[in-house]
Each structure stands twice: as C-alpha cells, then as structure tokens.
Amino acid sequence: MVKLKSNDDKEFEVEEAAVIQSEMIKNMIEDGCATSVIPLPNIDSKTLIKVIEYLNKHINMGKAAETGEEDDLKEFDEQFVNMGWEELFDVIMAANYLNIHELMELCCQSAADRLKNKSVRAVREMLKITNDLTEEEEQEIINDAPWAFEGPEIDDTVN
Amino acid sequence: MPSILGGDIDPSSWSIIQVDLSQLNIQFLILCGVAGIDLAVEVMPDWSELPYDLLVLVSRCFNLIEDFLNFGIACKSWHSVATKHNFNSELPRIPWLMLAEEEEGNSFRKIFSLSNGMILNKRIPKASRKRCMESMGWLFTVGEDDGETSLLHPFSGVQIELPHQYTTVDYYDH
C-alpha cells in the first residue's frame, strides 16, 4: 500500500498496482523515495478522491481486455468525466502533475467534446474566458476562414 | 450617544443583540455541518491559463476544422496552440463534397459539409472551366479546352502543373 497526502492534510491508502499508473509516483517508488507518506501539495482531497477512483478502476488495463470488461471500463470513463468544468480543470491539473497520461487524455477529450459546435461567444461565457485578442487579431483569424465561424448549426447556448 | 437608528438605545441592549447574532451564527454552522451542506462556492478556474502541453492535448481532440478554429479564437493562449501542426490528422474526418460548376466561367464553387449540411461558397478561380477530380484532399484538374492538367489545393490555392496529357504514351490511342 502507498500513502498519499492531499494539500488539505488528508491521507489516502492506495494499492501500489493502482498508484503506479502515475508515472511520477512510479518513479518515486523505483527510486526508493516513497517509504512513508507521499505529500501532494498541488492536489486537494476532493480531487485526489476522484483520481484514486479512476486509478482503482483502471488497475490492470490488460486484464480488462482479456476478460471482456472493456465496455465496462468505457462506461465508467463516460460517467467519470460527467463533472462540472471546475472539477474537470482540477482533475486535468492533478493528472498532469501526477503524470497519468490516460487520465489526461480522457479529460482533455471531454473538454474538447463539450466545446464542439459551440460558438466562440458561448465558449467564452461558459468558461469565463476574457478575450485578450485585439479586435484586429480576431478579425484576422476570422478572415482566414470566415465560413468556420458562421455555420447555421453553431450552438450559441452555454450549457 | 448619537445613534444611526435615530433613537436612544441603551448600550446594554447592543451587547444582547451581538450575543444573539453570534449564537445564531454558531447554530447555523452546526446545522450546515449536520446536514453536510458544502458552503464552498466553486470558482471557475482560469481556462486560458491551462498549461501549453494540456492545451495542445485538447486541441488535438477536434476532428472538425470548424470546431478547431472556433477553439483557437477564444483567447491568445488558446490561439497559440491552434496551429496547423496540432490539427490532428489521425482522427477520422467527415468529408466536404465539392458540387459541380453551376455556370460556366463562374469562379465560385459550392462545397457541401456532410457534417452539418452547410454549403460554403468558395472562390476557386483556378478550377473554373475545368473538370475536377479529388485526390487526397487535392483536386486533379483537367482543362476542358486545352487538356492541361494540374493538382490544385482548393483552400490554399496552391497549384502544381502536371505534364500535358499528350506527353503520356497512349494519349493518341484514345
């Protein structure tokens, strides 16, 4: 068992087989730096619980393929990313810090899927992004491919 | 003692009010604790501050060019990753269909998007009065009159002249 500690001082025990899906922790264990508790100063307990849930489910990916549990895993992934933008951001950052490539890809794909077919106005409003492009820069980008920004089917809602 | 409430208030009543408020406050916190209510309001993190590598990962998840371009116009940092290189060529693509020339000599061609039914009017002067065949995203064009052949990219306008058909061995047999 490996002990992880979140930045709000909560400790979690995780099976080594699960936790080594994190390249960062795998390296720490291999280098003998994981003898006691591993502090994770960038991750709060709420996010860490999510990440551990993912790691436990994804233990032994190969085994899932053998026993035909791939669909099960796919369904889990779909459910897993069903979270708000705020939480998704935290999980992406945690996956990046822990270097769990599959989880990063899953979350980035989910972010992209949510942005698909959205108007830029809707995207900025949903994510509270401040547009720091100047009007000229924006117009230049639009002029390159005006058709891409004025499709009749573009979704302007912010859900 | 001057009072903002406009009347004289006995200072001892003030202290009573204050005590009551603090007790109310404590009771409220205890109630929240019992009911497990999370009072923390999630603040939207700054998505424009997502690290570069992660933005690249997101940008490589779009298989429609429109979505990719819309992603790249949200703000400066997002624009910085929306480069040609990051438009993932390994994802399955939904093709655009180029419709036949409507009137002779008109340099506009209609291009139909199968993904959303949109029709794009694209000016492709170099395709005017030419038969066009598709080859890996390029057009193979044959001049209707002169039989000149070329490869033409409909969006960038890049054109590569090919040897005339009569240079092929069996041209005169047909």
Coordinates of N, CA and C in Angstrom, one line a residue, chain A residues 46-104:
Chain A
K46 N -10.6 16.5 -2.4 CA -11.8 16.2 -3.3 C -11.3 15.7 -4.7
T47 N -10.3 16.4 -5.2 CA -9.7 16.0 -6.5 C -9.0 14.6 -6.4
L48 N -8.3 14.5 -5.3 CA -7.5 13.2 -5.1 C -8.4 12.0 -5.0
I49 N -9.6 12.2 -4.4 CA -10.5 11.1 -4.3 C -11.0 10.7 -5.7
K50 N -11.2 11.7 -6.5 CA -11.6 11.4 -7.9 C -10.5 10.6 -8.7
V51 N -9.3 11.1 -8.5 CA -8.2 10.5 -9.2 C -8.0 9.0 -8.7
I52 N -8.1 8.8 -7.4 CA -7.9 7.5 -6.9 C -9.0 6.5 -7.4
E53 N -10.2 7.1 -7.5 CA -11.3 6.3 -8.0 C -11.0 5.8 -9.4
Y54 N -10.4 6.7 -10.2 CA -10.0 6.4 -11.6 C -8.9 5.3 -11.6
L55 N -7.9 5.5 -10.7 CA -6.8 4.6 -10.7 C -7.2 3.2 -10.3
N56 N -8.1 3.1 -9.3 CA -8.6 1.8 -8.8 C -9.4 1.1 -9.9
K57 N -10.2 1.9 -10.6 CA -11.0 1.2 -11.7 C -10.1 0.8 -12.9
H58 N -9.0 1.5 -13.1 CA -8.2 1.2 -14.3 C -7.0 0.3 -13.9
I59 N -7.0 -0.3 -12.8 CA -5.9 -1.2 -12.4 C -5.9 -2.3 -13.5
N60 N -4.7 -2.6 -13.9 CA -4.5 -3.7 -14.9 C -5.4 -3.6 -16.1
M61 N -5.1 -2.6 -16.9 CA -5.8 -2.4 -18.2 C -5.8 -3.7 -19.0
G62 N -4.7 -4.4 -19.0 CA -4.6 -5.6 -19.8 C -5.6 -6.7 -19.4
K63 N -5.8 -6.7 -18.1 CA -6.8 -7.7 -17.6 C -8.2 -7.5 -18.1
A64 N -8.5 -6.2 -18.2 CA -9.9 -5.8 -18.7 C -10.1 -6.3 -20.1
A65 N -9.0 -6.2 -20.9 CA -9.1 -6.6 -22.3 C -9.3 -8.1 -22.4
E66 N -8.6 -8.9 -21.5 CA -8.8 -10.3 -21.5 C -10.1 -10.8 -21.1
T67 N -10.7 -10.2 -20.1 CA -12.0 -10.7 -19.5 C -13.2 -10.0 -20.2
G68 N -12.9 -9.2 -21.2 CA -14.0 -8.6 -21.9 C -14.7 -7.5 -21.1
E69 N -13.9 -6.8 -20.2 CA -14.5 -5.8 -19.4 C -14.3 -4.4 -20.0
E70 N -13.9 -4.4 -21.3 CA -13.6 -3.1 -21.9 C -14.8 -2.2 -21.9
D71 N -15.9 -2.8 -22.2 CA -17.1 -1.9 -22.3 C -17.5 -1.3 -21.0
D72 N -17.2 -2.1 -20.0 CA -17.5 -1.7 -18.6 C -16.6 -0.5 -18.3
L73 N -15.3 -0.6 -18.7 CA -14.4 0.5 -18.5 C -14.8 1.8 -19.2
K74 N -15.2 1.5 -20.4 CA -15.6 2.7 -21.3 C -16.8 3.4 -20.6
E75 N -17.7 2.6 -20.1 CA -18.9 3.2 -19.5 C -18.5 4.0 -18.2
F76 N -17.5 3.4 -17.5 CA -17.0 4.1 -16.3 C -16.4 5.4 -16.7
D77 N -15.6 5.4 -17.7 CA -14.9 6.6 -18.2 C -16.0 7.7 -18.5
E78 N -17.0 7.3 -19.2 CA -18.1 8.2 -19.6 C -18.7 8.9 -18.4
Q79 N -19.0 8.0 -17.4 CA -19.6 8.5 -16.2 C -18.6 9.4 -15.4
F80 N -17.3 9.0 -15.4 CA -16.3 9.7 -14.7 C -16.2 11.1 -15.1
V81 N -16.2 11.4 -16.4 CA -16.0 12.8 -16.8 C -17.3 13.6 -16.8
N82 N -18.3 13.0 -16.3 CA -19.6 13.7 -16.1 C -19.5 14.6 -14.9
M83 N -18.7 15.7 -15.0 CA -18.5 16.6 -13.9 C -18.5 18.0 -14.4
G84 N -18.5 19.0 -13.5 CA -18.5 20.4 -13.9 C -17.2 20.8 -14.4
W85 N -17.2 22.0 -15.1 CA -15.9 22.5 -15.7 C -14.9 22.7 -14.6
E86 N -15.3 23.2 -13.4 CA -14.4 23.5 -12.4 C -13.6 22.2 -11.9
E87 N -14.4 21.2 -11.7 CA -13.8 19.9 -11.2 C -12.9 19.3 -12.4
L88 N -13.4 19.4 -13.6 CA -12.7 18.9 -14.7 C -11.3 19.5 -14.8
F89 N -11.2 20.8 -14.6 CA -10.0 21.6 -14.6 C -9.0 21.0 -13.5
D90 N -9.6 20.8 -12.3 CA -8.8 20.3 -11.2 C -8.2 18.9 -11.5
V91 N -9.1 18.1 -12.1 CA -8.6 16.7 -12.4 C -7.6 16.7 -13.5
I92 N -7.7 17.6 -14.5 CA -6.7 17.7 -15.5 C -5.4 18.1 -14.9
M93 N -5.4 19.1 -14.1 CA -4.2 19.6 -13.5 C -3.5 18.5 -12.6
A94 N -4.4 17.8 -11.9 CA -3.8 16.7 -11.0 C -3.2 15.6 -11.8
A95 N -3.9 15.2 -12.9 CA -3.4 14.1 -13.8 C -2.1 14.6 -14.4
N96 N -2.0 15.8 -14.7 CA -0.8 16.4 -15.3 C 0.3 16.3 -14.3
Y97 N 0.0 16.7 -13.1 CA 1.1 16.7 -12.0 C 1.5 15.3 -11.7
L98 N 0.6 14.4 -11.6 CA 0.9 13.0 -11.3 C 1.4 12.2 -12.5
N99 N 1.3 12.9 -13.7 CA 1.6 12.3 -15.0 C 0.9 10.9 -15.2
I100 N -0.4 11.0 -15.3 CA -1.3 9.9 -15.6 C -1.8 10.1 -17.0
H101 N -1.1 9.6 -18.0 CA -1.4 10.1 -19.4 C -2.8 9.8 -19.8
E102 N -3.3 8.5 -19.5 CA -4.6 8.1 -20.0 C -5.7 9.1 -19.4
L103 N -5.5 9.4 -18.1 CA -6.5 10.3 -17.5 C -6.5 11.7 -18.1
M104 N -5.3 12.2 -18.4 CA -5.1 13.5 -19.1 C -5.9 13.5 -20.4

